PDB file of C-alpha atoms and ligand atoms in Angstrom:
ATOM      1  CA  UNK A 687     220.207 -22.017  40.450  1.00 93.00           C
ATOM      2  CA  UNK A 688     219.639 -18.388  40.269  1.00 96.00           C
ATOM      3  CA  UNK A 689     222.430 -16.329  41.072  1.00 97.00           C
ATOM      4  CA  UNK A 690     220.610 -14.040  44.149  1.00 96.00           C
ATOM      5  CA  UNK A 691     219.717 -17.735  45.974  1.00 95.00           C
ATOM      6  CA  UNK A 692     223.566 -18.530  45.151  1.00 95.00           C
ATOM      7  CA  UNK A 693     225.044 -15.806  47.212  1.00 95.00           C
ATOM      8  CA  UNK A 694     222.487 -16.405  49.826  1.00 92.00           C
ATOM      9  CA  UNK A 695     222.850 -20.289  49.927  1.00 89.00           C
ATOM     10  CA  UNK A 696     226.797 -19.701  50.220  1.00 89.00           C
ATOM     11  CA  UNK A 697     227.017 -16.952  52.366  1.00 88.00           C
ATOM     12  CA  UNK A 698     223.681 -16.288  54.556  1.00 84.00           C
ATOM     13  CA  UNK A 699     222.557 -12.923  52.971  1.00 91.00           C
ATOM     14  CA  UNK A 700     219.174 -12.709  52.243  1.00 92.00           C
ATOM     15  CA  UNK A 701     217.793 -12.553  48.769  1.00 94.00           C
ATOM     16  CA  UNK A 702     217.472  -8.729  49.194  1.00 95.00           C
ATOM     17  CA  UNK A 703     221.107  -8.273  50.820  1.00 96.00           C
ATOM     18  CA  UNK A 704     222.032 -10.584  47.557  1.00 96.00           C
ATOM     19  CA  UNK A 705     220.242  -8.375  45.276  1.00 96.00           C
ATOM     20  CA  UNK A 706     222.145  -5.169  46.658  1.00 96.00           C
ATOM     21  CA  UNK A 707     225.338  -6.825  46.799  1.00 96.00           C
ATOM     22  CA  UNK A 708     225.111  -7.770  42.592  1.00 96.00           C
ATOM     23  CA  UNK A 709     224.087  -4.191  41.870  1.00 95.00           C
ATOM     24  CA  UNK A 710     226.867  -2.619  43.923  1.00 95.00           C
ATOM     25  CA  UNK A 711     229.789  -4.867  43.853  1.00 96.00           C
ATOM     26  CA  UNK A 712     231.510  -7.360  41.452  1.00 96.00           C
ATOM     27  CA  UNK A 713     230.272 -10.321  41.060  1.00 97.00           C
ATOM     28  CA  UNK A 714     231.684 -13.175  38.671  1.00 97.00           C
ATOM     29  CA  UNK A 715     230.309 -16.167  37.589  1.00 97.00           C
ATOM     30  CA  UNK A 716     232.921 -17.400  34.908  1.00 97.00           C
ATOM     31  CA  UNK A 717     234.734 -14.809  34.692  1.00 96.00           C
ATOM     32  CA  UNK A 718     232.130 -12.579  33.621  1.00 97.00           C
ATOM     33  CA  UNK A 719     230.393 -10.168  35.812  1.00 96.00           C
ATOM     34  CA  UNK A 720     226.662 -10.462  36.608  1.00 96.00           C
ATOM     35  CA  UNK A 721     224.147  -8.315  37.609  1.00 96.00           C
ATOM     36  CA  UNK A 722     221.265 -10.110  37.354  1.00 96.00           C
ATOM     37  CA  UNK A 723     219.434 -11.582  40.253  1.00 97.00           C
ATOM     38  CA  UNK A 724     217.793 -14.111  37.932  1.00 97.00           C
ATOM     39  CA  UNK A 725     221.354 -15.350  36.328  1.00 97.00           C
ATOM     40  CA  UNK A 726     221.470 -18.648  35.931  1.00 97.00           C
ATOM     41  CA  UNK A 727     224.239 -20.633  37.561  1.00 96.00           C
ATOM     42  CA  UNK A 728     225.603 -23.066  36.074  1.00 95.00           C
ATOM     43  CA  UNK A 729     226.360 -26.927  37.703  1.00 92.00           C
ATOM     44  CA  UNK A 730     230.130 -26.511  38.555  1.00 91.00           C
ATOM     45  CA  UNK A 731     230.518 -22.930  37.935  1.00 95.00           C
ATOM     46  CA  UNK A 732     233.098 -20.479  39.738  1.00 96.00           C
ATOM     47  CA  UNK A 733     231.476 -17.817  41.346  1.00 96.00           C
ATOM     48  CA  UNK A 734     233.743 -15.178  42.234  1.00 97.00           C
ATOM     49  CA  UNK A 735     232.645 -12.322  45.199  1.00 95.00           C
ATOM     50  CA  UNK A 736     235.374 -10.169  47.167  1.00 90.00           C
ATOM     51  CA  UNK A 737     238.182 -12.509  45.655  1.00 90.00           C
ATOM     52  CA  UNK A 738     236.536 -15.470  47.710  1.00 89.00           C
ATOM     53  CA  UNK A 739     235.223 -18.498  45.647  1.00 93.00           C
ATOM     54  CA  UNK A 740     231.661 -19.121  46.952  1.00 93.00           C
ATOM     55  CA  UNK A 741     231.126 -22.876  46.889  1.00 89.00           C
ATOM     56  CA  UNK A 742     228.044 -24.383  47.527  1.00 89.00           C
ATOM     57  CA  UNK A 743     228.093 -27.000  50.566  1.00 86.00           C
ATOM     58  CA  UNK A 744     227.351 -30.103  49.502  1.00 88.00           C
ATOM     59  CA  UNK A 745     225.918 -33.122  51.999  1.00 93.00           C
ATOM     60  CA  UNK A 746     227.645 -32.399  54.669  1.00 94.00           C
ATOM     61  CA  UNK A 747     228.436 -35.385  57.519  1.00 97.00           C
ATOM     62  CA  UNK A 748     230.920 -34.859  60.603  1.00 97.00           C
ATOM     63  CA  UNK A 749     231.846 -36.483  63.639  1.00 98.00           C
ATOM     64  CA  UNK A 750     233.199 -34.193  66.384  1.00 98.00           C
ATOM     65  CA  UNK A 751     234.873 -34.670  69.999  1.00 98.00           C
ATOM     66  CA  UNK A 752     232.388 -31.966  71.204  1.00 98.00           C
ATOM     67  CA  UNK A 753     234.150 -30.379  74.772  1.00 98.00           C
ATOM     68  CA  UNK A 754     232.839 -29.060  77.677  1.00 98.00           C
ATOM     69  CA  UNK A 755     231.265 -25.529  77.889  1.00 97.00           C
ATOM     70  CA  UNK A 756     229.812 -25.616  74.866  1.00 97.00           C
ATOM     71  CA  UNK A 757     226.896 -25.685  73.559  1.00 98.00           C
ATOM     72  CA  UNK A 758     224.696 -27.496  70.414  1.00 97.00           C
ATOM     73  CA  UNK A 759     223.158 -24.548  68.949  1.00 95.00           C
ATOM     74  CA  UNK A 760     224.078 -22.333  65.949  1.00 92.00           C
ATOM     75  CA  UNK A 761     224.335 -19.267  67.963  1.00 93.00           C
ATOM     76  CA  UNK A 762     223.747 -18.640  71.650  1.00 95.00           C
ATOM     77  CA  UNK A 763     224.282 -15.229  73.082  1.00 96.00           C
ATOM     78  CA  UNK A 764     226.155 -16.382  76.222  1.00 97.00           C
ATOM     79  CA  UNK A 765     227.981 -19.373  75.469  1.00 97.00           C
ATOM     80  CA  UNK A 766     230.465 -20.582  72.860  1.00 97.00           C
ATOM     81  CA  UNK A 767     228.564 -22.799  70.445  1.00 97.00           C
ATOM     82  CA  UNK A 768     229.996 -26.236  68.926  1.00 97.00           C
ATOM     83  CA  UNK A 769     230.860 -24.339  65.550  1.00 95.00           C
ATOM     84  CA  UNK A 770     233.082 -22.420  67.033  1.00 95.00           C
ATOM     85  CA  UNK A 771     235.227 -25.566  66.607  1.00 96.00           C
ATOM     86  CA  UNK A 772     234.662 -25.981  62.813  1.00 93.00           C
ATOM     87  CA  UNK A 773     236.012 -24.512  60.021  1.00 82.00           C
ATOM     88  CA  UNK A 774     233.337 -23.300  57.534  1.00 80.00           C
ATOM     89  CA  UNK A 775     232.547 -20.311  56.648  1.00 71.00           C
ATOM     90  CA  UNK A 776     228.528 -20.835  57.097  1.00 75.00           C
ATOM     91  CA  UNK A 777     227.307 -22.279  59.335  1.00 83.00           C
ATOM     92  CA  UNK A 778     223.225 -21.779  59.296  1.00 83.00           C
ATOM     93  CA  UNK A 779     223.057 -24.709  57.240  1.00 86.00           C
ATOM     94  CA  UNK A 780     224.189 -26.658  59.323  1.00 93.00           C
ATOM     95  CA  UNK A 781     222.784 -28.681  62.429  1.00 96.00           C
ATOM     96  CA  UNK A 782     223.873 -30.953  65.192  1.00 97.00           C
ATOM     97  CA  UNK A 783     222.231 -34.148  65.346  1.00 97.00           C
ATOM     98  CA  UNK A 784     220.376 -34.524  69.011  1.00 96.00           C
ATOM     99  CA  UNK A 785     222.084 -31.949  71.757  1.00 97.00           C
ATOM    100  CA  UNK A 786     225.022 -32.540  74.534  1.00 98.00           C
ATOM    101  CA  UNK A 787     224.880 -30.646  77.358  1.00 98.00           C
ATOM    102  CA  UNK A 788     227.103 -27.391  78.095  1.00 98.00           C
ATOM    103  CA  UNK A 789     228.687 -30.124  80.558  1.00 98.00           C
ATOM    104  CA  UNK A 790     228.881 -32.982  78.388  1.00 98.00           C
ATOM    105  CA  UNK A 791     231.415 -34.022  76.059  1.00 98.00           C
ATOM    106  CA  UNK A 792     231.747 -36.628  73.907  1.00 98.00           C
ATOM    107  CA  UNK A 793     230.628 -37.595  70.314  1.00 98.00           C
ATOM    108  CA  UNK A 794     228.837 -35.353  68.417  1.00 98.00           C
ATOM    109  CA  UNK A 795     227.154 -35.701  64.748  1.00 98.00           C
ATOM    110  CA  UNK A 796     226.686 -32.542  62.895  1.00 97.00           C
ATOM    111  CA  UNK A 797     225.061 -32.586  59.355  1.00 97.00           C
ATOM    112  CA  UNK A 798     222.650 -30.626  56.761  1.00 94.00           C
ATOM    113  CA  UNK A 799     220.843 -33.531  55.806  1.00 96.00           C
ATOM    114  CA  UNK A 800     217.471 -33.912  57.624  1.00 96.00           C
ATOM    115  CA  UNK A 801     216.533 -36.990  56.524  1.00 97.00           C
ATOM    116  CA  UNK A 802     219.391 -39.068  58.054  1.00 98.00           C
ATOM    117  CA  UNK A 803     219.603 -36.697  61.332  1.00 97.00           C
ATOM    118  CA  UNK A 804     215.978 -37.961  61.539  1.00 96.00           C
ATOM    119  CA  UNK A 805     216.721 -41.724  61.475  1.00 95.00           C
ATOM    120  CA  UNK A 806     219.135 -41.147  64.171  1.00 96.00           C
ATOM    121  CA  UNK A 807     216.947 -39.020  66.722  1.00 95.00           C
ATOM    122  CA  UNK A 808     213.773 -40.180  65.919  1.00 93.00           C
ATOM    123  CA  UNK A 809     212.224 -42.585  68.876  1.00 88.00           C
ATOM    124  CA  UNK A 810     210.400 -44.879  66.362  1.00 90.00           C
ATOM    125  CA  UNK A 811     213.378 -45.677  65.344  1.00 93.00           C
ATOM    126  CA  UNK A 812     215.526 -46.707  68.645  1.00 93.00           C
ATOM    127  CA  UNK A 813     218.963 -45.909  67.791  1.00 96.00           C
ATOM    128  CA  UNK A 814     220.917 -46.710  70.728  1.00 97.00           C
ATOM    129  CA  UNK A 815     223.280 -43.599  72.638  1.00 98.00           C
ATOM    130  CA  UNK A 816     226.117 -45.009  74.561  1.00 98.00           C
ATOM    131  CA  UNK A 817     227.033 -42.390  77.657  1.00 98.00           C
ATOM    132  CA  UNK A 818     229.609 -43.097  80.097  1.00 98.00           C
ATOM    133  CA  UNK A 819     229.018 -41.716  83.308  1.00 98.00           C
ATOM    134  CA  UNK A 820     230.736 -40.831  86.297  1.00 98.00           C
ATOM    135  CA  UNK A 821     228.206 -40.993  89.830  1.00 98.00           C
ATOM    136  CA  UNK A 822     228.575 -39.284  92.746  1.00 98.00           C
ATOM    137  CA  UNK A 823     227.483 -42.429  94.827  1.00 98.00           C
ATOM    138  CA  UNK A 824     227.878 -45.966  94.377  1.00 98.00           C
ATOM    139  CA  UNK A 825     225.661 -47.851  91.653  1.00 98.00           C
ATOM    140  CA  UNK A 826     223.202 -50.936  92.583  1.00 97.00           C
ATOM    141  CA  UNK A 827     221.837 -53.460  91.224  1.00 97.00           C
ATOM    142  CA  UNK A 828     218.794 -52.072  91.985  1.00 97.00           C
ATOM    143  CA  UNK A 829     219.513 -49.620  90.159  1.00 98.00           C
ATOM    144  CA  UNK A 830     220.418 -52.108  86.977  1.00 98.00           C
ATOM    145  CA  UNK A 831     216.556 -53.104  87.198  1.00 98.00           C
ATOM    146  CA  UNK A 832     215.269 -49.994  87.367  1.00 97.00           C
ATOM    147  CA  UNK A 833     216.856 -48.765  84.385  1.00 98.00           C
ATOM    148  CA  UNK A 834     215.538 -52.107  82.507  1.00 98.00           C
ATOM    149  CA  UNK A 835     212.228 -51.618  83.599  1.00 97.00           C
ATOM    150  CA  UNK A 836     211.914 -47.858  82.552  1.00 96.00           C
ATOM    151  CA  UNK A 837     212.400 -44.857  85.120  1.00 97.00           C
ATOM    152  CA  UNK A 838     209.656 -41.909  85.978  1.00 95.00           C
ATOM    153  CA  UNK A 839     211.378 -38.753  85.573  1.00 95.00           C
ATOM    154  CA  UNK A 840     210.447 -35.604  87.505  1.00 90.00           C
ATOM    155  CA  UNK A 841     207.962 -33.767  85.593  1.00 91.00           C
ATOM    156  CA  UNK A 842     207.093 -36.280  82.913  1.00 93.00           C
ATOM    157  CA  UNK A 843     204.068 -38.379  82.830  1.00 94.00           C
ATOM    158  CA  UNK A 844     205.612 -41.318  80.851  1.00 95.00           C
ATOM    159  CA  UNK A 845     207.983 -43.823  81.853  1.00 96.00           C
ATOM    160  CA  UNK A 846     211.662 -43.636  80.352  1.00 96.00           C
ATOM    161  CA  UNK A 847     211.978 -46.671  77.261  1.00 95.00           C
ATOM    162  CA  UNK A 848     213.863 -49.337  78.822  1.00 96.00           C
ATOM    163  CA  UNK A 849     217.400 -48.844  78.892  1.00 97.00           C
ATOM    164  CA  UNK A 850     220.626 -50.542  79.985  1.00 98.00           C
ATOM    165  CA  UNK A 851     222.853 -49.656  83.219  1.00 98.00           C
ATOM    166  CA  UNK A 852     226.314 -51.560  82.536  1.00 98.00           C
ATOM    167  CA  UNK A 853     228.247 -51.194  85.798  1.00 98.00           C
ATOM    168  CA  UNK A 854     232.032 -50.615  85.069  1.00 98.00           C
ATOM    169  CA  UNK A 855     233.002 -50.202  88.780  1.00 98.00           C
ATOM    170  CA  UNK A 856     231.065 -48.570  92.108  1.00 97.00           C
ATOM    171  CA  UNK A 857     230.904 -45.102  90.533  1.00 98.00           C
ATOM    172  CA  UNK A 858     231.134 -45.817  86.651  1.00 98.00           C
ATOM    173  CA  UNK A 859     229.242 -47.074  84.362  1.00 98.00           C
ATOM    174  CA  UNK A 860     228.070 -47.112  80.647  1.00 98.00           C
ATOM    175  CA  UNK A 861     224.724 -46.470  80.114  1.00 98.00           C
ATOM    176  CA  UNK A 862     222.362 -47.382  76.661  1.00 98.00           C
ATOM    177  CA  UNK A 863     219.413 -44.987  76.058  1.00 97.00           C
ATOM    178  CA  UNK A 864     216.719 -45.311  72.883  1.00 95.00           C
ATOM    179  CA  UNK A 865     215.717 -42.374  73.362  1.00 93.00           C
ATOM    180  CA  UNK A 866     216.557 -38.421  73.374  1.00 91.00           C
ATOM    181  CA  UNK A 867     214.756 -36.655  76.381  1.00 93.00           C
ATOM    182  CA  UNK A 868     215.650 -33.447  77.866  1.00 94.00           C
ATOM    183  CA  UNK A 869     218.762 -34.215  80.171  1.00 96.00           C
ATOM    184  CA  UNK A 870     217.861 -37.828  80.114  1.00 97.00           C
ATOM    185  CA  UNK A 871     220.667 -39.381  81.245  1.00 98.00           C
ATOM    186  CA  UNK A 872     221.538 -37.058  84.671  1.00 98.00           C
ATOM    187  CA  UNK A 873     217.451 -37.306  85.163  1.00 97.00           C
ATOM    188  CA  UNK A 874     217.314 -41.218  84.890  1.00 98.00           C
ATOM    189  CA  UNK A 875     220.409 -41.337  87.468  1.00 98.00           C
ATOM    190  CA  UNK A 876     218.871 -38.365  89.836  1.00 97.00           C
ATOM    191  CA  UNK A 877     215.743 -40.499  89.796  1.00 96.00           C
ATOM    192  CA  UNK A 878     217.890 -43.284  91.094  1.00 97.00           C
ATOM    193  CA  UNK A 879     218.876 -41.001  93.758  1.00 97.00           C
ATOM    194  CA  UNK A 880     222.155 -40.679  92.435  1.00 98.00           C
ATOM    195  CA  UNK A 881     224.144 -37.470  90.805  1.00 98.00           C
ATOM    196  CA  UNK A 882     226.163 -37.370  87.578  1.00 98.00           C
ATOM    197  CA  UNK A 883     229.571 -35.823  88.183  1.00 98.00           C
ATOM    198  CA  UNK A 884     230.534 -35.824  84.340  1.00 98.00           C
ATOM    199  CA  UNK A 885     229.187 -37.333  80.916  1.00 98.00           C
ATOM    200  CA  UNK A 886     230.807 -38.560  78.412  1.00 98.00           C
ATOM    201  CA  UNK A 887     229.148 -39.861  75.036  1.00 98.00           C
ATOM    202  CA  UNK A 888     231.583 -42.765  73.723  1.00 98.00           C
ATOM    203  CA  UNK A 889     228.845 -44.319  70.641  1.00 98.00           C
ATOM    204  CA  UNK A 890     226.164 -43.663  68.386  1.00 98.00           C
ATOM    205  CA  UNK A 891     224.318 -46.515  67.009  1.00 97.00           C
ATOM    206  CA  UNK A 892     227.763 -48.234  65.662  1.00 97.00           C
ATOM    207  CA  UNK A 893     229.524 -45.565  65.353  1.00 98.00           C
ATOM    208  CA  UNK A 894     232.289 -44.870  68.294  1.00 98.00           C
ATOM    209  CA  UNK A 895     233.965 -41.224  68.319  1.00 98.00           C
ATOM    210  CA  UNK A 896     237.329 -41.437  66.718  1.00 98.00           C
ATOM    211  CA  UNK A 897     239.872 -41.591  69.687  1.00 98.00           C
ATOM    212  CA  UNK A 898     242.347 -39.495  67.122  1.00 98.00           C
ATOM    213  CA  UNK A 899     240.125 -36.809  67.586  1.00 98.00           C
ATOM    214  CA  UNK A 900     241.215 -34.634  70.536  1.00 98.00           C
ATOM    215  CA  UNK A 901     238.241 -32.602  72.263  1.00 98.00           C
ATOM    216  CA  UNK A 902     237.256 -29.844  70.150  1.00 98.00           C
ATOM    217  CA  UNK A 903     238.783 -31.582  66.675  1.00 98.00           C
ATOM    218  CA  UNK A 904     236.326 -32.780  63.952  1.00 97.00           C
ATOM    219  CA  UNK A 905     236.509 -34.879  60.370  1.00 97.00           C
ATOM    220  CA  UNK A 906     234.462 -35.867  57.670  1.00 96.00           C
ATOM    221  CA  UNK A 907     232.382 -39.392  58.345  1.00 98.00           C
ATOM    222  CA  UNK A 908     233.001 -42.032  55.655  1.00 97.00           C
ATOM    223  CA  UNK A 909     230.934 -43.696  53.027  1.00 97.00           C
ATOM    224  CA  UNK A 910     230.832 -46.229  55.431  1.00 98.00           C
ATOM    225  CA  UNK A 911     229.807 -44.390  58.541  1.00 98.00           C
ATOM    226  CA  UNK A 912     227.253 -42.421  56.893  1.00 98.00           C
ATOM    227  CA  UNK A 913     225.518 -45.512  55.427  1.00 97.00           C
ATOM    228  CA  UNK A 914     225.375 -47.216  58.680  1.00 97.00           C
ATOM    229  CA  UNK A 915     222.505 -45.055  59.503  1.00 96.00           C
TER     230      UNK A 915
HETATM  231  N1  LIG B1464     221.685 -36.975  78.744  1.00 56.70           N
HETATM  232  C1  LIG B1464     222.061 -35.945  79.521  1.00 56.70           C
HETATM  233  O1  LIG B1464     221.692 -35.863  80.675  1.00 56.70           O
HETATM  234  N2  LIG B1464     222.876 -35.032  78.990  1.00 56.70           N
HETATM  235  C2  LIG B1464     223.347 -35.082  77.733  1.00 56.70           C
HETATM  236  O2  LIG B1464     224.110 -34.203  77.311  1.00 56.70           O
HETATM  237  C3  LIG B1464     222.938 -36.158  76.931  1.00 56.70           C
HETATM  238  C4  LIG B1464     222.095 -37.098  77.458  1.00 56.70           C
END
């Protein structure tokens, strides 16, 4: 890889910001200073800017407790954003997989591979989101059916994709959507007349969120995990 796309790929400069930085300051690959924009890197090097080593990321797949009041988005000028939480020094390369709400917490996926954040969100391919939610008002069976059959939600001219209302007790319950529409879950139980008081997302697919990870804390998936999508 050229050496301009280097520093931009491991820091977020731009090319041009990349080629002022090798003409003004040191940069080494090797030991050996470069100027050159058009330096070849090689596989493995160590490239040396400021006394930092500037490492390429790799694929990159992580599971986090995501906590309230913040939000899924690389920068926001209000709020706190998710990576906020993690420890890397770029972040632009990175993206969360699907959004949580400000106001919901729960497990989160964040990656820089496309491909397999696509098999997750994509509809066609109806990997399942396990929310549990706490209701304002007491759950029905009705409302069990409804969800099953699919639910019109305000604004939308399609029905919701079946889903699955699992009653834990009067105001709890888990609920399975295929599906990854704005607000989804607080809109499907609004349009049963009820409110969602909090939201918690316990599963992906297979995968649960670690219970050793404390809201706000983050690790590395497995081989395993990442292979189950
Ligand atoms: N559905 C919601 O309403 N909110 C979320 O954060 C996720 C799904």
């Amino acid at each position: 890889m050229r050496l301009d796309r280097y520093l931009s790929e491991t820091t977020g400069m731009s090319r041009k910001e990349a080629t002022k930085v090798l003409q003004r300051e040191i940069v080494t690959v090797d030991g050996v200073a470069q100027k050159k924009t058009a330096f070849q890197v090689p596989l493995g090097a160590e490239v040396i800017w400021n006394d930092i080593r500037l490492e390429l990321m790799g694929p990159t797949y992580l599971m986090m407790h995501k906590p309230l009041d913040c939000v899924c988005a690389n920068h926001d000028p209000i709020h706190q954003t998710i990576f906020a939480y993690l420890d890397v020094p770029y972040i632009d390369k990175l993206h969360t997989v699907g959004r949580l709400d400000l106001d919901t917490s729960g497990l989160l996926l964040i990656t820089n591979d496309g491909k397999w954040s696509h098999r997750i969100t994509s509809p066609k391919r109806q990997c399942p989101k396990i929310y549990h939610a706490w209701l304002a008002d007491p759950l029905t069976e009705a409302d069990v059916r409804a969800f099953a059959e699919g639910l019109q939600l305000h604004g939308e001219t399609t029905l919701t994709a079946p889903a699955v209302l699992e009653i834990i007790n009067e105001r709890e319950a888990l609920v399975h959507i295929y599906e990854g529409r704005y607000h989804q879950v607080r809109r499907m139980l609004a349009a049963t007349g009820n409110k969602v008081e909090k939201l918690h997302r316990e599963q992906v697919g297979t995968l649960k969120l670690d219970p050793d990870l404390a809201p706000g804390e983050s690790r590395r998936l497995t081989a395993e995990e990442i292979a189950l999508f």
